[in-house]
């Protein structure tokens, strides 16, 4: 299988993760013009699963290092299968809540709040599960990201002075999603031998097989989680599976593309975790709110007509995010 053999390459992979995690939401926005997010989410989940298989039979089955994709799946213990699968279930619940919050509060508000909370809590969970990197510099970087989240929240509050009930509900759901999302990565990382991808410990998973099992967890749990949300939506009237199958092929493909984009970012994060460590790899990827906010501001015009104060707050948010991510990268350089 293909592995990362340098910290620099691991950082590049994590930056790509950040771009992917911060950009897949655009496909939801595109599909959302004619398509409810509950229906979009099925295509998104299918995209993740298909991409995990494609990756497993390509990069996961080439080279001399580690174990091949199929060979690895045969020898993983039930405990590690369960751990990676549970990570998929937890992620799915958190992400469908995040998708709901995006539909209510907007990309620029929901992503920085939900994913920002996931970043802060997730770094703690992953660092103490697998310590790697300078803790002082790492958590200093996280603190800067926390400040960026606060600046974004203030800016969003000023743009929504009337505080509609939908927006408030979206913010609350984003917070819940962020807390749940902070735990999924650790479950998947626990199934892998992060210290030795070249010759992984027997019964443990490689990044490729762990990602596939994780994707199965997302797909299977979606039959329960998303079905409930379809029948009891956060906003609007219930939607049916009949409506899903009546959707246009092009609309379905937008959702599948969104899943593939997110899947690419996630897979690269797991692959990079061997050199960068789970905490740093996760933290860099979760710089996604900055990317999502850029999309929301410059493409979707979610802050159109904002005051000078709001623009200053947004500028400060970006500076703090960049500084925080820089500190996170430096924390693992030595």
PDB file of N, CA, C and O in Angstrom, residues 66-100:
ATOM      1  N   UNK A  66       3.351  -2.399   4.192  1.00  0.00           N
ATOM      2  CA  UNK A  66       2.097  -2.739   4.832  1.00  0.00           C
ATOM      3  C   UNK A  66       1.443  -3.987   4.273  1.00  0.00           C
ATOM      4  O   UNK A  66       2.106  -4.896   3.775  1.00  0.00           O
ATOM      5  N   UNK A  67       0.120  -4.037   4.349  1.00  0.00           N
ATOM      6  CA  UNK A  67      -0.651  -5.160   3.827  1.00  0.00           C
ATOM      7  C   UNK A  67      -1.620  -4.650   2.758  1.00  0.00           C
ATOM      8  O   UNK A  67      -2.102  -3.530   2.827  1.00  0.00           O
ATOM      9  N   UNK A  68      -1.916  -5.500   1.785  1.00  0.00           N
ATOM     10  CA  UNK A  68      -2.869  -5.147   0.754  1.00  0.00           C
ATOM     11  C   UNK A  68      -4.263  -4.975   1.326  1.00  0.00           C
ATOM     12  O   UNK A  68      -4.587  -5.506   2.404  1.00  0.00           O
ATOM     13  N   UNK A  69      -5.126  -4.272   0.621  1.00  0.00           N
ATOM     14  CA  UNK A  69      -6.464  -3.920   1.097  1.00  0.00           C
ATOM     15  C   UNK A  69      -7.290  -5.158   1.476  1.00  0.00           C
ATOM     16  O   UNK A  69      -7.776  -5.266   2.604  1.00  0.00           O
ATOM     17  N   UNK A  70      -7.448  -6.102   0.557  1.00  0.00           N
ATOM     18  CA  UNK A  70      -8.251  -7.293   0.816  1.00  0.00           C
ATOM     19  C   UNK A  70      -7.611  -8.153   1.896  1.00  0.00           C
ATOM     20  O   UNK A  70      -8.291  -8.652   2.809  1.00  0.00           O
ATOM     21  N   UNK A  71      -6.298  -8.338   1.810  1.00  0.00           N
ATOM     22  CA  UNK A  71      -5.572  -9.128   2.807  1.00  0.00           C
ATOM     23  C   UNK A  71      -5.773  -8.544   4.206  1.00  0.00           C
ATOM     24  O   UNK A  71      -5.975  -9.279   5.186  1.00  0.00           O
ATOM     25  N   UNK A  72      -5.733  -7.232   4.289  1.00  0.00           N
ATOM     26  CA  UNK A  72      -5.866  -6.577   5.589  1.00  0.00           C
ATOM     27  C   UNK A  72      -7.271  -6.764   6.162  1.00  0.00           C
ATOM     28  O   UNK A  72      -7.431  -7.008   7.357  1.00  0.00           O
ATOM     29  N   UNK A  73      -8.286  -6.631   5.309  1.00  0.00           N
ATOM     30  CA  UNK A  73      -9.671  -6.790   5.781  1.00  0.00           C
ATOM     31  C   UNK A  73      -9.904  -8.174   6.390  1.00  0.00           C
ATOM     32  O   UNK A  73     -10.689  -8.331   7.328  1.00  0.00           O
ATOM     33  N   UNK A  74      -9.212  -9.183   5.878  1.00  0.00           N
ATOM     34  CA  UNK A  74      -9.397 -10.561   6.351  1.00  0.00           C
ATOM     35  C   UNK A  74      -8.816 -10.803   7.742  1.00  0.00           C
ATOM     36  O   UNK A  74      -9.261 -11.715   8.442  1.00  0.00           O
ATOM     37  N   UNK A  75      -7.809  -9.994   8.139  1.00  0.00           N
ATOM     38  CA  UNK A  75      -7.119 -10.305   9.394  1.00  0.00           C
ATOM     39  C   UNK A  75      -7.427  -9.331  10.550  1.00  0.00           C
ATOM     40  O   UNK A  75      -6.959  -9.521  11.659  1.00  0.00           O
ATOM     41  N   UNK A  76      -8.221  -8.306  10.303  1.00  0.00           N
ATOM     42  CA  UNK A  76      -8.556  -7.328  11.353  1.00  0.00           C
ATOM     43  C   UNK A  76      -9.430  -7.981  12.417  1.00  0.00           C
ATOM     44  O   UNK A  76     -10.366  -8.720  12.104  1.00  0.00           O
ATOM     45  N   UNK A  77      -9.133  -7.695  13.681  1.00  0.00           N
ATOM     46  CA  UNK A  77      -9.914  -8.261  14.781  1.00  0.00           C
ATOM     47  C   UNK A  77     -11.299  -7.622  14.848  1.00  0.00           C
ATOM     48  O   UNK A  77     -11.512  -6.505  14.366  1.00  0.00           O
ATOM     49  N   UNK A  78     -12.240  -8.331  15.468  1.00  0.00           N
ATOM     50  CA  UNK A  78     -13.599  -7.814  15.624  1.00  0.00           C
ATOM     51  C   UNK A  78     -13.604  -6.528  16.451  1.00  0.00           C
ATOM     52  O   UNK A  78     -14.416  -5.621  16.210  1.00  0.00           O
ATOM     53  N   UNK A  79     -12.696  -6.436  17.402  1.00  0.00           N
ATOM     54  CA  UNK A  79     -12.611  -5.232  18.243  1.00  0.00           C
ATOM     55  C   UNK A  79     -12.266  -4.005  17.400  1.00  0.00           C
ATOM     56  O   UNK A  79     -12.856  -2.930  17.565  1.00  0.00           O
ATOM     57  N   UNK A  80     -11.318  -4.179  16.490  1.00  0.00           N
ATOM     58  CA  UNK A  80     -10.922  -3.058  15.643  1.00  0.00           C
ATOM     59  C   UNK A  80     -11.954  -2.770  14.555  1.00  0.00           C
ATOM     60  O   UNK A  80     -12.138  -1.615  14.163  1.00  0.00           O
ATOM     61  N   UNK A  81     -12.615  -3.820  14.084  1.00  0.00           N
ATOM     62  CA  UNK A  81     -13.736  -3.609  13.164  1.00  0.00           C
ATOM     63  C   UNK A  81     -14.797  -2.744  13.853  1.00  0.00           C
ATOM     64  O   UNK A  81     -15.310  -1.778  13.282  1.00  0.00           O
ATOM     65  N   UNK A  82     -15.123  -3.111  15.092  1.00  0.00           N
ATOM     66  CA  UNK A  82     -16.162  -2.406  15.837  1.00  0.00           C
ATOM     67  C   UNK A  82     -15.771  -0.956  16.101  1.00  0.00           C
ATOM     68  O   UNK A  82     -16.613  -0.049  16.044  1.00  0.00           O
ATOM     69  N   UNK A  83     -14.490  -0.724  16.371  1.00  0.00           N
ATOM     70  CA  UNK A  83     -14.013   0.624  16.676  1.00  0.00           C
ATOM     71  C   UNK A  83     -14.146   1.540  15.455  1.00  0.00           C
ATOM     72  O   UNK A  83     -14.681   2.654  15.555  1.00  0.00           O
ATOM     73  N   UNK A  84     -13.674   1.066  14.286  1.00  0.00           N
ATOM     74  CA  UNK A  84     -13.765   1.874  13.069  1.00  0.00           C
ATOM     75  C   UNK A  84     -15.220   2.062  12.642  1.00  0.00           C
ATOM     76  O   UNK A  84     -15.616   3.139  12.187  1.00  0.00           O
ATOM     77  N   UNK A  85     -16.022   1.014  12.816  1.00  0.00           N
ATOM     78  CA  UNK A  85     -17.448   1.086  12.471  1.00  0.00           C
ATOM     79  C   UNK A  85     -18.159   2.102  13.360  1.00  0.00           C
ATOM     80  O   UNK A  85     -18.964   2.922  12.877  1.00  0.00           O
ATOM     81  N   UNK A  86     -17.848   2.072  14.657  1.00  0.00           N
ATOM     82  CA  UNK A  86     -18.456   3.021  15.600  1.00  0.00           C
ATOM     83  C   UNK A  86     -18.085   4.445  15.239  1.00  0.00           C
ATOM     84  O   UNK A  86     -18.906   5.368  15.361  1.00  0.00           O
ATOM     85  N   UNK A  87     -16.841   4.646  14.773  1.00  0.00           N
ATOM     86  CA  UNK A  87     -16.425   5.971  14.325  1.00  0.00           C
ATOM     87  C   UNK A  87     -17.309   6.471  13.202  1.00  0.00           C
ATOM     88  O   UNK A  87     -17.677   7.650  13.158  1.00  0.00           O
ATOM     89  N   UNK A  88     -17.701   5.564  12.286  1.00  0.00           N
ATOM     90  CA  UNK A  88     -18.579   5.930  11.189  1.00  0.00           C
ATOM     91  C   UNK A  88     -19.967   6.323  11.658  1.00  0.00           C
ATOM     92  O   UNK A  88     -20.564   7.291  11.166  1.00  0.00           O
ATOM     93  N   UNK A  89     -20.489   5.582  12.632  1.00  0.00           N
ATOM     94  CA  UNK A  89     -21.825   5.883  13.173  1.00  0.00           C
ATOM     95  C   UNK A  89     -21.827   7.243  13.866  1.00  0.00           C
ATOM     96  O   UNK A  89     -22.734   8.062  13.653  1.00  0.00           O
ATOM     97  N   UNK A  90     -20.807   7.489  14.687  1.00  0.00           N
ATOM     98  CA  UNK A  90     -20.719   8.767  15.407  1.00  0.00           C
ATOM     99  C   UNK A  90     -20.570   9.919  14.428  1.00  0.00           C
ATOM    100  O   UNK A  90     -21.217  10.963  14.567  1.00  0.00           O
ATOM    101  N   UNK A  91     -19.697   9.732  13.436  1.00  0.00           N
ATOM    102  CA  UNK A  91     -19.529  10.783  12.433  1.00  0.00           C
ATOM    103  C   UNK A  91     -20.842  11.065  11.712  1.00  0.00           C
ATOM    104  O   UNK A  91     -21.206  12.222  11.484  1.00  0.00           O
ATOM    105  N   UNK A  92     -21.546   9.999  11.326  1.00  0.00           N
ATOM    106  CA  UNK A  92     -22.765  10.182  10.549  1.00  0.00           C
ATOM    107  C   UNK A  92     -23.810  10.992  11.319  1.00  0.00           C
ATOM    108  O   UNK A  92     -24.438  11.897  10.768  1.00  0.00           O
ATOM    109  N   UNK A  93     -23.972  10.677  12.588  1.00  0.00           N
ATOM    110  CA  UNK A  93     -24.927  11.421  13.405  1.00  0.00           C
ATOM    111  C   UNK A  93     -24.517  12.882  13.506  1.00  0.00           C
ATOM    112  O   UNK A  93     -25.345  13.787  13.338  1.00  0.00           O
ATOM    113  N   UNK A  94     -23.228  13.116  13.752  1.00  0.00           N
ATOM    114  CA  UNK A  94     -22.751  14.492  13.901  1.00  0.00           C
ATOM    115  C   UNK A  94     -22.842  15.263  12.590  1.00  0.00           C
ATOM    116  O   UNK A  94     -23.237  16.436  12.560  1.00  0.00           O
ATOM    117  N   UNK A  95     -22.517  14.596  11.486  1.00  0.00           N
ATOM    118  CA  UNK A  95     -22.467  15.296  10.209  1.00  0.00           C
ATOM    119  C   UNK A  95     -23.853  15.603   9.649  1.00  0.00           C
ATOM    120  O   UNK A  95     -24.056  16.639   9.007  1.00  0.00           O
ATOM    121  N   UNK A  96     -24.824  14.717   9.907  1.00  0.00           N
ATOM    122  CA  UNK A  96     -26.177  15.005   9.425  1.00  0.00           C
ATOM    123  C   UNK A  96     -26.773  16.157  10.224  1.00  0.00           C
ATOM    124  O   UNK A  96     -27.545  16.964   9.701  1.00  0.00           O
ATOM    125  N   UNK A  97     -26.360  16.282  11.484  1.00  0.00           N
ATOM    126  CA  UNK A  97     -26.769  17.436  12.280  1.00  0.00           C
ATOM    127  C   UNK A  97     -26.099  18.710  11.749  1.00  0.00           C
ATOM    128  O   UNK A  97     -26.721  19.776  11.686  1.00  0.00           O
ATOM    129  N   UNK A  98     -24.817  18.573  11.352  1.00  0.00           N
ATOM    130  CA  UNK A  98     -24.112  19.717  10.785  1.00  0.00           C
ATOM    131  C   UNK A  98     -24.763  20.145   9.468  1.00  0.00           C
ATOM    132  O   UNK A  98     -24.914  21.345   9.205  1.00  0.00           O
ATOM    133  N   UNK A  99     -25.164  19.168   8.651  1.00  0.00           N
ATOM    134  CA  UNK A  99     -25.841  19.482   7.396  1.00  0.00           C
ATOM    135  C   UNK A  99     -27.152  20.226   7.659  1.00  0.00           C
ATOM    136  O   UNK A  99     -27.505  21.166   6.945  1.00  0.00           O
ATOM    137  N   UNK A 100     -27.866  19.804   8.699  1.00  0.00           N
ATOM    138  CA  UNK A 100     -29.117  20.478   9.066  1.00  0.00           C
ATOM    139  C   UNK A 100     -28.836  21.915   9.483  1.00  0.00           C
ATOM    140  O   UNK A 100     -29.571  22.839   9.109  1.00  0.00           O
TER     141      UNK A 100
END
